[in-house]
Amino acid sequence: DKCLANSPVDFIICHGGKILIVPLEGSHWVNMDIMVKALHSRGHSVDVVRTNKSWYIKDDSPHYKTITVPVTEAFNHDFINPILKKIIDIERGESSAMSFASLQVEMFTAMFNMHRIMCKMATIMFQDKDLMNSLKERKYDLVLTDPAWGAGIMLAHALKLPLVYNVRWITSGEGHLAIAPSPLSYIPMTGSGLSDKMSFIQRVKNLIFYVIWQAQDGFLIGPQYQAVCDEFFGPEVRYSDLLQGADLWLMRADFVFEFPRPTMPNVVYMGGFQCKPSEPLPGDLEEFVQSSGEQGVIIMSLGTFVSELPADMANEIAAAFAKLPQKVIWRYKGDRPATLGNNTLLVDWMPQNDLLGHPKIKLFVAHGGTNGIQEAIYHGVPVVGLPVFFDQYDNLLRLKERGGAKLLTLATVDKGNNFLEAIEEVLTEPSYRMNMQRLSRLHRDQPMKPLDTALFWIEFVMRHKGAAHLRTESYRLPWYSYHSVDVVLSFLATVAVITFLPLVFFRYAQAVLLFPPKIPLCCFRF
Amino acid sequence: DKCLANSPVDFIICHGGKILIVPLEGSHWVNMDIMVKALHSRGHSVDVVRTNKSWYIKDDSPHYKTITVPVTEAFNHDFINPILKKIIDIERGESSAMSFASLQVEMFTAMFNMHRIMCKMATIMFQDKDLMNSLKERKYDLVLTDPAWGAGIMLAHALKLPLVYNVRWITSGEGHLAIAPSPLSYIPMTGSGLSDKMSFIQRVKNLIFYVIWQAQDGFLIGPQYQAVCDEFFGPEVRYSDLLQGADLWLMRADFVFEFPRPTMPNVVYMGGFQCKPSEPLPGDLEEFVQSSGEQGVIIMSLGTFVSELPADMANEIAAAFAKLPQKVIWRYKGDRPATLGNNTLLVDWMPQNDLLGHPKIKLFVAHGGTNGIQEAIYHGVPVVGLPVFFDQYDNLLRLKERGGAKLLTLATVDKGNNFLEAIEEVLTEPSYRMNMQRLSRLHRDQPMKPLDTALFWIEFVMRHKGAAHLRTESYRLPWYSYHSVDVVLSFLATVAVITFLPLVFFRYAQAVLLFPPKIPLCCFRF
């Protein structure tokens, strides 16, 4: 029996490990919380770092204990609706180029502030000797964090603990960019709206996006974290090394969703780990769904952040729905649109996964957040996409490229019959559903379920106190060595010398022997 | 019940698939045969392509049927012992630089001929319309081949079948080089004897090895296969595209053995898939092993190919063994060395895996073939390495870097007490054994056994008729696009034009306005 033998390898399995989690807020926490519950149910004890102003992370849970950092400033999580309004105005052409610039500045500022507040939180932690000592004494087995915010990365370094990421984004874009070679010729940059097959002009655009992301990370975000490292660890500790040096990257993607690309041995794919078979709907919802008969049901949600739309846009959408023979369930918190049809049910919240797994659901009108996209793939439901911001267009593009989704822009959704036509096309053209069902089959056909894979590798890192053998340390090379620039230049220089030296010698000899005193040597010409 | 439902996905599971295997000879077949047996026991029917002059692949087996191609020429598989003799002479300094050059020529010629004979075999197959038709009619689900020889790759293209590799080498070096980005700054080239941490000079050496491999593949080997493609598929089909376009690469390595490096989504690691728990030894061998008492047993094998050594070298090795308190089992087919001690048993063949798993075995003297190294890792037995050629030094170096092996060269093995001292060091210094045991724990700690992983993915390709979603098609880009050379040059050109155009204009204006007629415009200088 393993637990009697009590070897170091089996100890974690038998007695549970101690995990320190430094999560992100918002939808990232929704994901992380699923992992917390799974780790708890495997017998591990989990502590979660939060601030006293956390939006989502509750102070108490049966699944974890909290370590609350007292901060004086928190990020305003209601920043989305004003930004959304600006985006819609710009897309509709109702705003000037000036507003576009001011929107960019506003979004950059929001991002800058988020990281500034994170760094402030880390500083408060590191200055609190009692807190840090109690964390050290707790002897955690690893730190699990989302590296889009860097506090957890620095905390793992301070506590000298193995580091595992639950990751989709880093500060310079998509997670792979920090660790796997990413040729810009076929790896579309975050937010570029490009696929893995690009024309020359698209590849130029991709390069520009890359430069923008690098500049943003190198000048705005990176230095904030480096300043914290300088203060507490000394300037020889580079934040980028800490970021790249994690033991394991649990990536919230897989290659049913993501375009194929280079990866690394310590990247583990767990895309869709939150998906699960649907459970029965609440009675009244089931009744509404069943009332759709043969025609079935359409569901629509624009995610956690976007609770309302401009009234005219909401009216157009409601009017389009009213013309359909299907029933519609629409998650919407704004004012009830005047044109709302009898077939449409407005809800504040819906059991999205259970609905998507229901056989009556024919179509999902989605904003393209990762969670919803993964659930659509898992259940094989075709999508009409209405991307708003962040990675949503990119996410939906991946479904579209595989034939499972049709995309609209916010600017055109209420022009003519765009929205209605898109829905009717996806409902009547069988390829959309067939493609989503194929993706669903591919996604489900894995040796282990994604969540089990993630748990295996988290425990692997605990059992072996890291995963150094899966991690290259090539990131420690200077860039000119990493890319062999020094070797190639030296090689070319050597070739040049070997080629020209005899020539020089010959000319010299010729000059000296044939015309000894006549011309000064320094001036002869080839 | 899956088999009643009979969906396309489950069909393969219930009724078995049809697999066409185009194997390599020698130790590569030893591996492939293990996979053939496993596929057979999973209910698949397997056909194996061989020639009438095959060295290893028997005409009949309970596990597979053969498709025998009649050839008039076969490669002489006794080429190793004369080459070995030359290598030893050269390493000992008993041969001139001239012999070193002639050895290189001989080895290149051997390799060239091997591929020439392969291409001839492919040509005979493709010309045989009856054979090709019968293969088409058999409706295989996939082709499984070792891409170090290219006949299977072309056959899969001819039959339009999904393609899976059982791979360690390709014609231009280690398998990853064809598919995964491989920065020369930390990916040591095959045969270079370098690790993943290189000095500047070592990186120069690595580049030179890369150039040699590329040249060999580009000028000697590749064109032979391309000629076959030209003849049967037309010149628009590039052999390199066929090689890179395989659905799945089952790599005979893992990152306990191999240095961490970039990989691709369609590379699956199955290093050590042939390893299994040891079984009881035959009675007399067990008796010999037990007679070693506390001291334990050393085993030595130089692999399948090297059956004998120069007499003086064999004598030195035997004399060293005779001085040890351990018992020794030595797989050796040469004449009995005069100095052989009573503690040493010479055998023609030994159950290597069962011995390595025996608790009495203290040390493995090995030549560094992949199979033996993987078995040493699996069972956690430390190694004294005597590499001869091919990848053997590279393999042993990987164990040495992890503290599990000590290396000797053939040149020095019989100088002084080198061999004896190496054995005593590995026996007495506990770190060697501890490190090998650690590697063994890491290797065995996987979500699935490597062979099961391989079988899962072979069946995955059958179920989904390929694995296109895991494969980039970036290899179809021209090299200057792949590396963004065109984009960067255009970008720089644009920057140059934007920078200089106003300057040119200004100078032009200045020239025209200030000194209208005086100087011809073409001649003004900045």
mmCIF file with all atom_site columns, C-alpha atoms in Angstrom, chain B residues 267-378:
data_model
loop_
_atom_site.group_PDB
_atom_site.id
_atom_site.type_symbol
_atom_site.label_atom_id
_atom_site.label_alt_id
_atom_site.label_comp_id
_atom_site.label_asym_id
_atom_site.label_entity_id
_atom_site.label_seq_id
_atom_site.pdbx_PDB_ins_code
_atom_site.Cartn_x
_atom_site.Cartn_y
_atom_site.Cartn_z
_atom_site.occupancy
_atom_site.B_iso_or_equiv
_atom_site.pdbx_formal_charge
_atom_site.auth_seq_id
_atom_site.auth_comp_id
_atom_site.auth_asym_id
_atom_site.auth_atom_id
_atom_site.pdbx_PDB_model_num
ATOM 1   C CA . VAL B 1 267 ? 4.899  15.072  -31.695 1.00 0.00 ? 267 VAL B CA 1
ATOM 2   C CA . VAL B 1 268 ? 4.094  12.398  -29.105 1.00 0.00 ? 268 VAL B CA 1
ATOM 3   C CA . TYR B 1 269 ? 6.870  11.133  -26.849 1.00 0.00 ? 269 TYR B CA 1
ATOM 4   C CA . MET B 1 270 ? 7.100  7.392   -26.314 1.00 0.00 ? 270 MET B CA 1
ATOM 5   C CA . GLY B 1 271 ? 10.716 7.042   -25.154 1.00 0.00 ? 271 GLY B CA 1
ATOM 6   C CA . GLY B 1 272 ? 11.195 3.726   -23.363 1.00 0.00 ? 272 GLY B CA 1
ATOM 7   C CA . PHE B 1 273 ? 7.957  2.286   -24.752 1.00 0.00 ? 273 PHE B CA 1
ATOM 8   C CA . GLN B 1 274 ? 9.715  -1.073  -25.110 1.00 0.00 ? 274 GLN B CA 1
ATOM 9   C CA . CYS B 1 275 ? 10.618 -1.229  -21.405 1.00 0.00 ? 275 CYS B CA 1
ATOM 10  C CA . LYS B 1 276 ? 8.710  -3.453  -19.043 1.00 0.00 ? 276 LYS B CA 1
ATOM 11  C CA . PRO B 1 277 ? 9.089  -4.915  -15.570 1.00 0.00 ? 277 PRO B CA 1
ATOM 12  C CA . SER B 1 278 ? 11.731 -7.627  -15.459 1.00 0.00 ? 278 SER B CA 1
ATOM 13  C CA . GLU B 1 279 ? 10.773 -11.285 -15.485 1.00 0.00 ? 279 GLU B CA 1
ATOM 14  C CA . PRO B 1 280 ? 12.544 -14.082 -13.604 1.00 0.00 ? 280 PRO B CA 1
ATOM 15  C CA . LEU B 1 281 ? 15.915 -15.122 -15.074 1.00 0.00 ? 281 LEU B CA 1
ATOM 16  C CA . PRO B 1 282 ? 16.583 -18.616 -16.422 1.00 0.00 ? 282 PRO B CA 1
ATOM 17  C CA . GLY B 1 283 ? 17.684 -20.952 -13.587 1.00 0.00 ? 283 GLY B CA 1
ATOM 18  C CA . ASP B 1 284 ? 21.427 -21.074 -14.331 1.00 0.00 ? 284 ASP B CA 1
ATOM 19  C CA . LEU B 1 285 ? 21.669 -17.300 -14.839 1.00 0.00 ? 285 LEU B CA 1
ATOM 20  C CA . GLU B 1 286 ? 19.759 -16.655 -11.597 1.00 0.00 ? 286 GLU B CA 1
ATOM 21  C CA . GLU B 1 287 ? 22.156 -19.009 -9.808  1.00 0.00 ? 287 GLU B CA 1
ATOM 22  C CA . PHE B 1 288 ? 25.175 -17.132 -11.204 1.00 0.00 ? 288 PHE B CA 1
ATOM 23  C CA . VAL B 1 289 ? 23.641 -13.804 -10.202 1.00 0.00 ? 289 VAL B CA 1
ATOM 24  C CA . GLN B 1 290 ? 22.853 -15.016 -6.678  1.00 0.00 ? 290 GLN B CA 1
ATOM 25  C CA . SER B 1 291 ? 26.409 -16.336 -6.271  1.00 0.00 ? 291 SER B CA 1
ATOM 26  C CA . SER B 1 292 ? 27.600 -12.699 -6.322  1.00 0.00 ? 292 SER B CA 1
ATOM 27  C CA . GLY B 1 293 ? 26.390 -12.255 -2.739  1.00 0.00 ? 293 GLY B CA 1
ATOM 28  C CA . GLU B 1 294 ? 26.554 -8.743  -1.308  1.00 0.00 ? 294 GLU B CA 1
ATOM 29  C CA . GLN B 1 295 ? 28.818 -7.451  -4.075  1.00 0.00 ? 295 GLN B CA 1
ATOM 30  C CA . GLY B 1 296 ? 26.303 -7.853  -6.865  1.00 0.00 ? 296 GLY B CA 1
ATOM 31  C CA . VAL B 1 297 ? 26.704 -8.141  -10.609 1.00 0.00 ? 297 VAL B CA 1
ATOM 32  C CA . ILE B 1 298 ? 27.989 -5.995  -13.479 1.00 0.00 ? 298 ILE B CA 1
ATOM 33  C CA . ILE B 1 299 ? 26.639 -6.572  -16.990 1.00 0.00 ? 299 ILE B CA 1
ATOM 34  C CA . MET B 1 300 ? 28.297 -5.503  -20.214 1.00 0.00 ? 300 MET B CA 1
ATOM 35  C CA . SER B 1 301 ? 27.000 -5.383  -23.790 1.00 0.00 ? 301 SER B CA 1
ATOM 36  C CA . LEU B 1 302 ? 28.125 -3.423  -26.815 1.00 0.00 ? 302 LEU B CA 1
ATOM 37  C CA . GLY B 1 303 ? 24.860 -3.996  -28.660 1.00 0.00 ? 303 GLY B CA 1
ATOM 38  C CA . THR B 1 304 ? 23.653 -6.015  -31.608 1.00 0.00 ? 304 THR B CA 1
ATOM 39  C CA . PHE B 1 305 ? 26.214 -4.920  -34.174 1.00 0.00 ? 305 PHE B CA 1
ATOM 40  C CA . VAL B 1 306 ? 29.536 -5.047  -32.310 1.00 0.00 ? 306 VAL B CA 1
ATOM 41  C CA . SER B 1 307 ? 30.174 -8.726  -31.746 1.00 0.00 ? 307 SER B CA 1
ATOM 42  C CA . GLU B 1 308 ? 33.930 -8.576  -31.111 1.00 0.00 ? 308 GLU B CA 1
ATOM 43  C CA . LEU B 1 309 ? 36.814 -6.269  -30.185 1.00 0.00 ? 309 LEU B CA 1
ATOM 44  C CA . PRO B 1 310 ? 40.562 -6.279  -30.955 1.00 0.00 ? 310 PRO B CA 1
ATOM 45  C CA . ALA B 1 311 ? 42.182 -9.036  -28.872 1.00 0.00 ? 311 ALA B CA 1
ATOM 46  C CA . ASP B 1 312 ? 44.375 -6.716  -26.778 1.00 0.00 ? 312 ASP B CA 1
ATOM 47  C CA . MET B 1 313 ? 41.414 -4.523  -25.910 1.00 0.00 ? 313 MET B CA 1
ATOM 48  C CA . ALA B 1 314 ? 39.287 -7.520  -24.948 1.00 0.00 ? 314 ALA B CA 1
ATOM 49  C CA . ASN B 1 315 ? 42.171 -8.758  -22.777 1.00 0.00 ? 315 ASN B CA 1
ATOM 50  C CA . GLU B 1 316 ? 42.440 -5.458  -20.941 1.00 0.00 ? 316 GLU B CA 1
ATOM 51  C CA . ILE B 1 317 ? 38.715 -5.385  -20.281 1.00 0.00 ? 317 ILE B CA 1
ATOM 52  C CA . ALA B 1 318 ? 38.703 -8.987  -19.073 1.00 0.00 ? 318 ALA B CA 1
ATOM 53  C CA . ALA B 1 319 ? 41.710 -8.318  -16.817 1.00 0.00 ? 319 ALA B CA 1
ATOM 54  C CA . ALA B 1 320 ? 39.962 -5.309  -15.288 1.00 0.00 ? 320 ALA B CA 1
ATOM 55  C CA . PHE B 1 321 ? 36.824 -7.353  -14.635 1.00 0.00 ? 321 PHE B CA 1
ATOM 56  C CA . ALA B 1 322 ? 38.969 -10.101 -13.027 1.00 0.00 ? 322 ALA B CA 1
ATOM 57  C CA . LYS B 1 323 ? 40.175 -7.639  -10.382 1.00 0.00 ? 323 LYS B CA 1
ATOM 58  C CA . LEU B 1 324 ? 36.650 -6.829  -9.193  1.00 0.00 ? 324 LEU B CA 1
ATOM 59  C CA . PRO B 1 325 ? 34.840 -8.481  -6.293  1.00 0.00 ? 325 PRO B CA 1
ATOM 60  C CA . GLN B 1 326 ? 31.607 -8.390  -8.326  1.00 0.00 ? 326 GLN B CA 1
ATOM 61  C CA . LYS B 1 327 ? 30.438 -11.057 -10.751 1.00 0.00 ? 327 LYS B CA 1
ATOM 62  C CA . VAL B 1 328 ? 30.298 -9.998  -14.407 1.00 0.00 ? 328 VAL B CA 1
ATOM 63  C CA . ILE B 1 329 ? 28.047 -11.058 -17.289 1.00 0.00 ? 329 ILE B CA 1
ATOM 64  C CA . TRP B 1 330 ? 29.570 -10.020 -20.614 1.00 0.00 ? 330 TRP B CA 1
ATOM 65  C CA . ARG B 1 331 ? 27.802 -10.402 -23.905 1.00 0.00 ? 331 ARG B CA 1
ATOM 66  C CA . TYR B 1 332 ? 30.710 -11.120 -26.254 1.00 0.00 ? 332 TYR B CA 1
ATOM 67  C CA . LYS B 1 333 ? 31.033 -13.304 -29.362 1.00 0.00 ? 333 LYS B CA 1
ATOM 68  C CA . GLY B 1 334 ? 34.798 -12.892 -30.001 1.00 0.00 ? 334 GLY B CA 1
ATOM 69  C CA . ASP B 1 335 ? 37.526 -15.317 -28.928 1.00 0.00 ? 335 ASP B CA 1
ATOM 70  C CA . ARG B 1 336 ? 37.696 -15.937 -25.197 1.00 0.00 ? 336 ARG B CA 1
ATOM 71  C CA . PRO B 1 337 ? 40.136 -13.373 -23.757 1.00 0.00 ? 337 PRO B CA 1
ATOM 72  C CA . ALA B 1 338 ? 43.210 -15.002 -22.141 1.00 0.00 ? 338 ALA B CA 1
ATOM 73  C CA . THR B 1 339 ? 42.870 -12.803 -19.045 1.00 0.00 ? 339 THR B CA 1
ATOM 74  C CA . LEU B 1 340 ? 39.246 -13.724 -18.314 1.00 0.00 ? 340 LEU B CA 1
ATOM 75  C CA . GLY B 1 341 ? 38.629 -14.104 -14.578 1.00 0.00 ? 341 GLY B CA 1
ATOM 76  C CA . ASN B 1 342 ? 36.545 -16.734 -12.809 1.00 0.00 ? 342 ASN B CA 1
ATOM 77  C CA . ASN B 1 343 ? 34.033 -14.049 -11.890 1.00 0.00 ? 343 ASN B CA 1
ATOM 78  C CA . THR B 1 344 ? 33.169 -13.306 -15.528 1.00 0.00 ? 344 THR B CA 1
ATOM 79  C CA . LEU B 1 345 ? 30.580 -15.161 -17.586 1.00 0.00 ? 345 LEU B CA 1
ATOM 80  C CA . LEU B 1 346 ? 30.781 -14.729 -21.384 1.00 0.00 ? 346 LEU B CA 1
ATOM 81  C CA . VAL B 1 347 ? 27.416 -15.068 -23.125 1.00 0.00 ? 347 VAL B CA 1
ATOM 82  C CA . ASP B 1 348 ? 26.226 -14.857 -26.740 1.00 0.00 ? 348 ASP B CA 1
ATOM 83  C CA . TRP B 1 349 ? 22.974 -13.198 -25.738 1.00 0.00 ? 349 TRP B CA 1
ATOM 84  C CA . MET B 1 350 ? 21.439 -12.102 -22.477 1.00 0.00 ? 350 MET B CA 1
ATOM 85  C CA . PRO B 1 351 ? 17.953 -11.173 -21.273 1.00 0.00 ? 351 PRO B CA 1
ATOM 86  C CA . GLN B 1 352 ? 19.094 -7.557  -20.846 1.00 0.00 ? 352 GLN B CA 1
ATOM 87  C CA . ASN B 1 353 ? 15.815 -6.109  -19.567 1.00 0.00 ? 353 ASN B CA 1
ATOM 88  C CA . ASP B 1 354 ? 15.343 -8.881  -17.003 1.00 0.00 ? 354 ASP B CA 1
ATOM 89  C CA . LEU B 1 355 ? 18.925 -8.502  -15.800 1.00 0.00 ? 355 LEU B CA 1
ATOM 90  C CA . LEU B 1 356 ? 18.681 -4.698  -15.526 1.00 0.00 ? 356 LEU B CA 1
ATOM 91  C CA . GLY B 1 357 ? 15.567 -5.105  -13.405 1.00 0.00 ? 357 GLY B CA 1
ATOM 92  C CA . HIS B 1 358 ? 17.254 -7.608  -11.080 1.00 0.00 ? 358 HIS B CA 1
ATOM 93  C CA . PRO B 1 359 ? 18.089 -6.159  -7.648  1.00 0.00 ? 359 PRO B CA 1
ATOM 94  C CA . LYS B 1 360 ? 21.610 -7.632  -7.719  1.00 0.00 ? 360 LYS B CA 1
ATOM 95  C CA . ILE B 1 361 ? 22.676 -5.675  -10.829 1.00 0.00 ? 361 ILE B CA 1
ATOM 96  C CA . LYS B 1 362 ? 24.913 -2.792  -9.760  1.00 0.00 ? 362 LYS B CA 1
ATOM 97  C CA . LEU B 1 363 ? 26.218 -1.424  -13.053 1.00 0.00 ? 363 LEU B CA 1
ATOM 98  C CA . PHE B 1 364 ? 25.741 -1.597  -16.805 1.00 0.00 ? 364 PHE B CA 1
ATOM 99  C CA . VAL B 1 365 ? 28.724 -1.271  -19.165 1.00 0.00 ? 365 VAL B CA 1
ATOM 100 C CA . ALA B 1 366 ? 26.991 -0.134  -22.356 1.00 0.00 ? 366 ALA B CA 1
ATOM 101 C CA . HIS B 1 367 ? 27.801 1.162   -25.828 1.00 0.00 ? 367 HIS B CA 1
ATOM 102 C CA . GLY B 1 368 ? 24.972 3.694   -25.634 1.00 0.00 ? 368 GLY B CA 1
ATOM 103 C CA . GLY B 1 369 ? 22.388 2.415   -28.101 1.00 0.00 ? 369 GLY B CA 1
ATOM 104 C CA . THR B 1 370 ? 18.989 3.992   -27.466 1.00 0.00 ? 370 THR B CA 1
ATOM 105 C CA . ASN B 1 371 ? 17.291 0.764   -26.433 1.00 0.00 ? 371 ASN B CA 1
ATOM 106 C CA . GLY B 1 372 ? 19.861 -0.085  -23.762 1.00 0.00 ? 372 GLY B CA 1
ATOM 107 C CA . ILE B 1 373 ? 19.974 3.475   -22.423 1.00 0.00 ? 373 ILE B CA 1
ATOM 108 C CA . GLN B 1 374 ? 16.182 3.556   -22.095 1.00 0.00 ? 374 GLN B CA 1
ATOM 109 C CA . GLU B 1 375 ? 16.231 0.238   -20.240 1.00 0.00 ? 375 GLU B CA 1
ATOM 110 C CA . ALA B 1 376 ? 18.938 1.535   -17.889 1.00 0.00 ? 376 ALA B CA 1
ATOM 111 C CA . ILE B 1 377 ? 16.772 4.597   -17.155 1.00 0.00 ? 377 ILE B CA 1
ATOM 112 C CA . TYR B 1 378 ? 13.647 2.496   -16.691 1.00 0.00 ? 378 TYR B CA 1
#
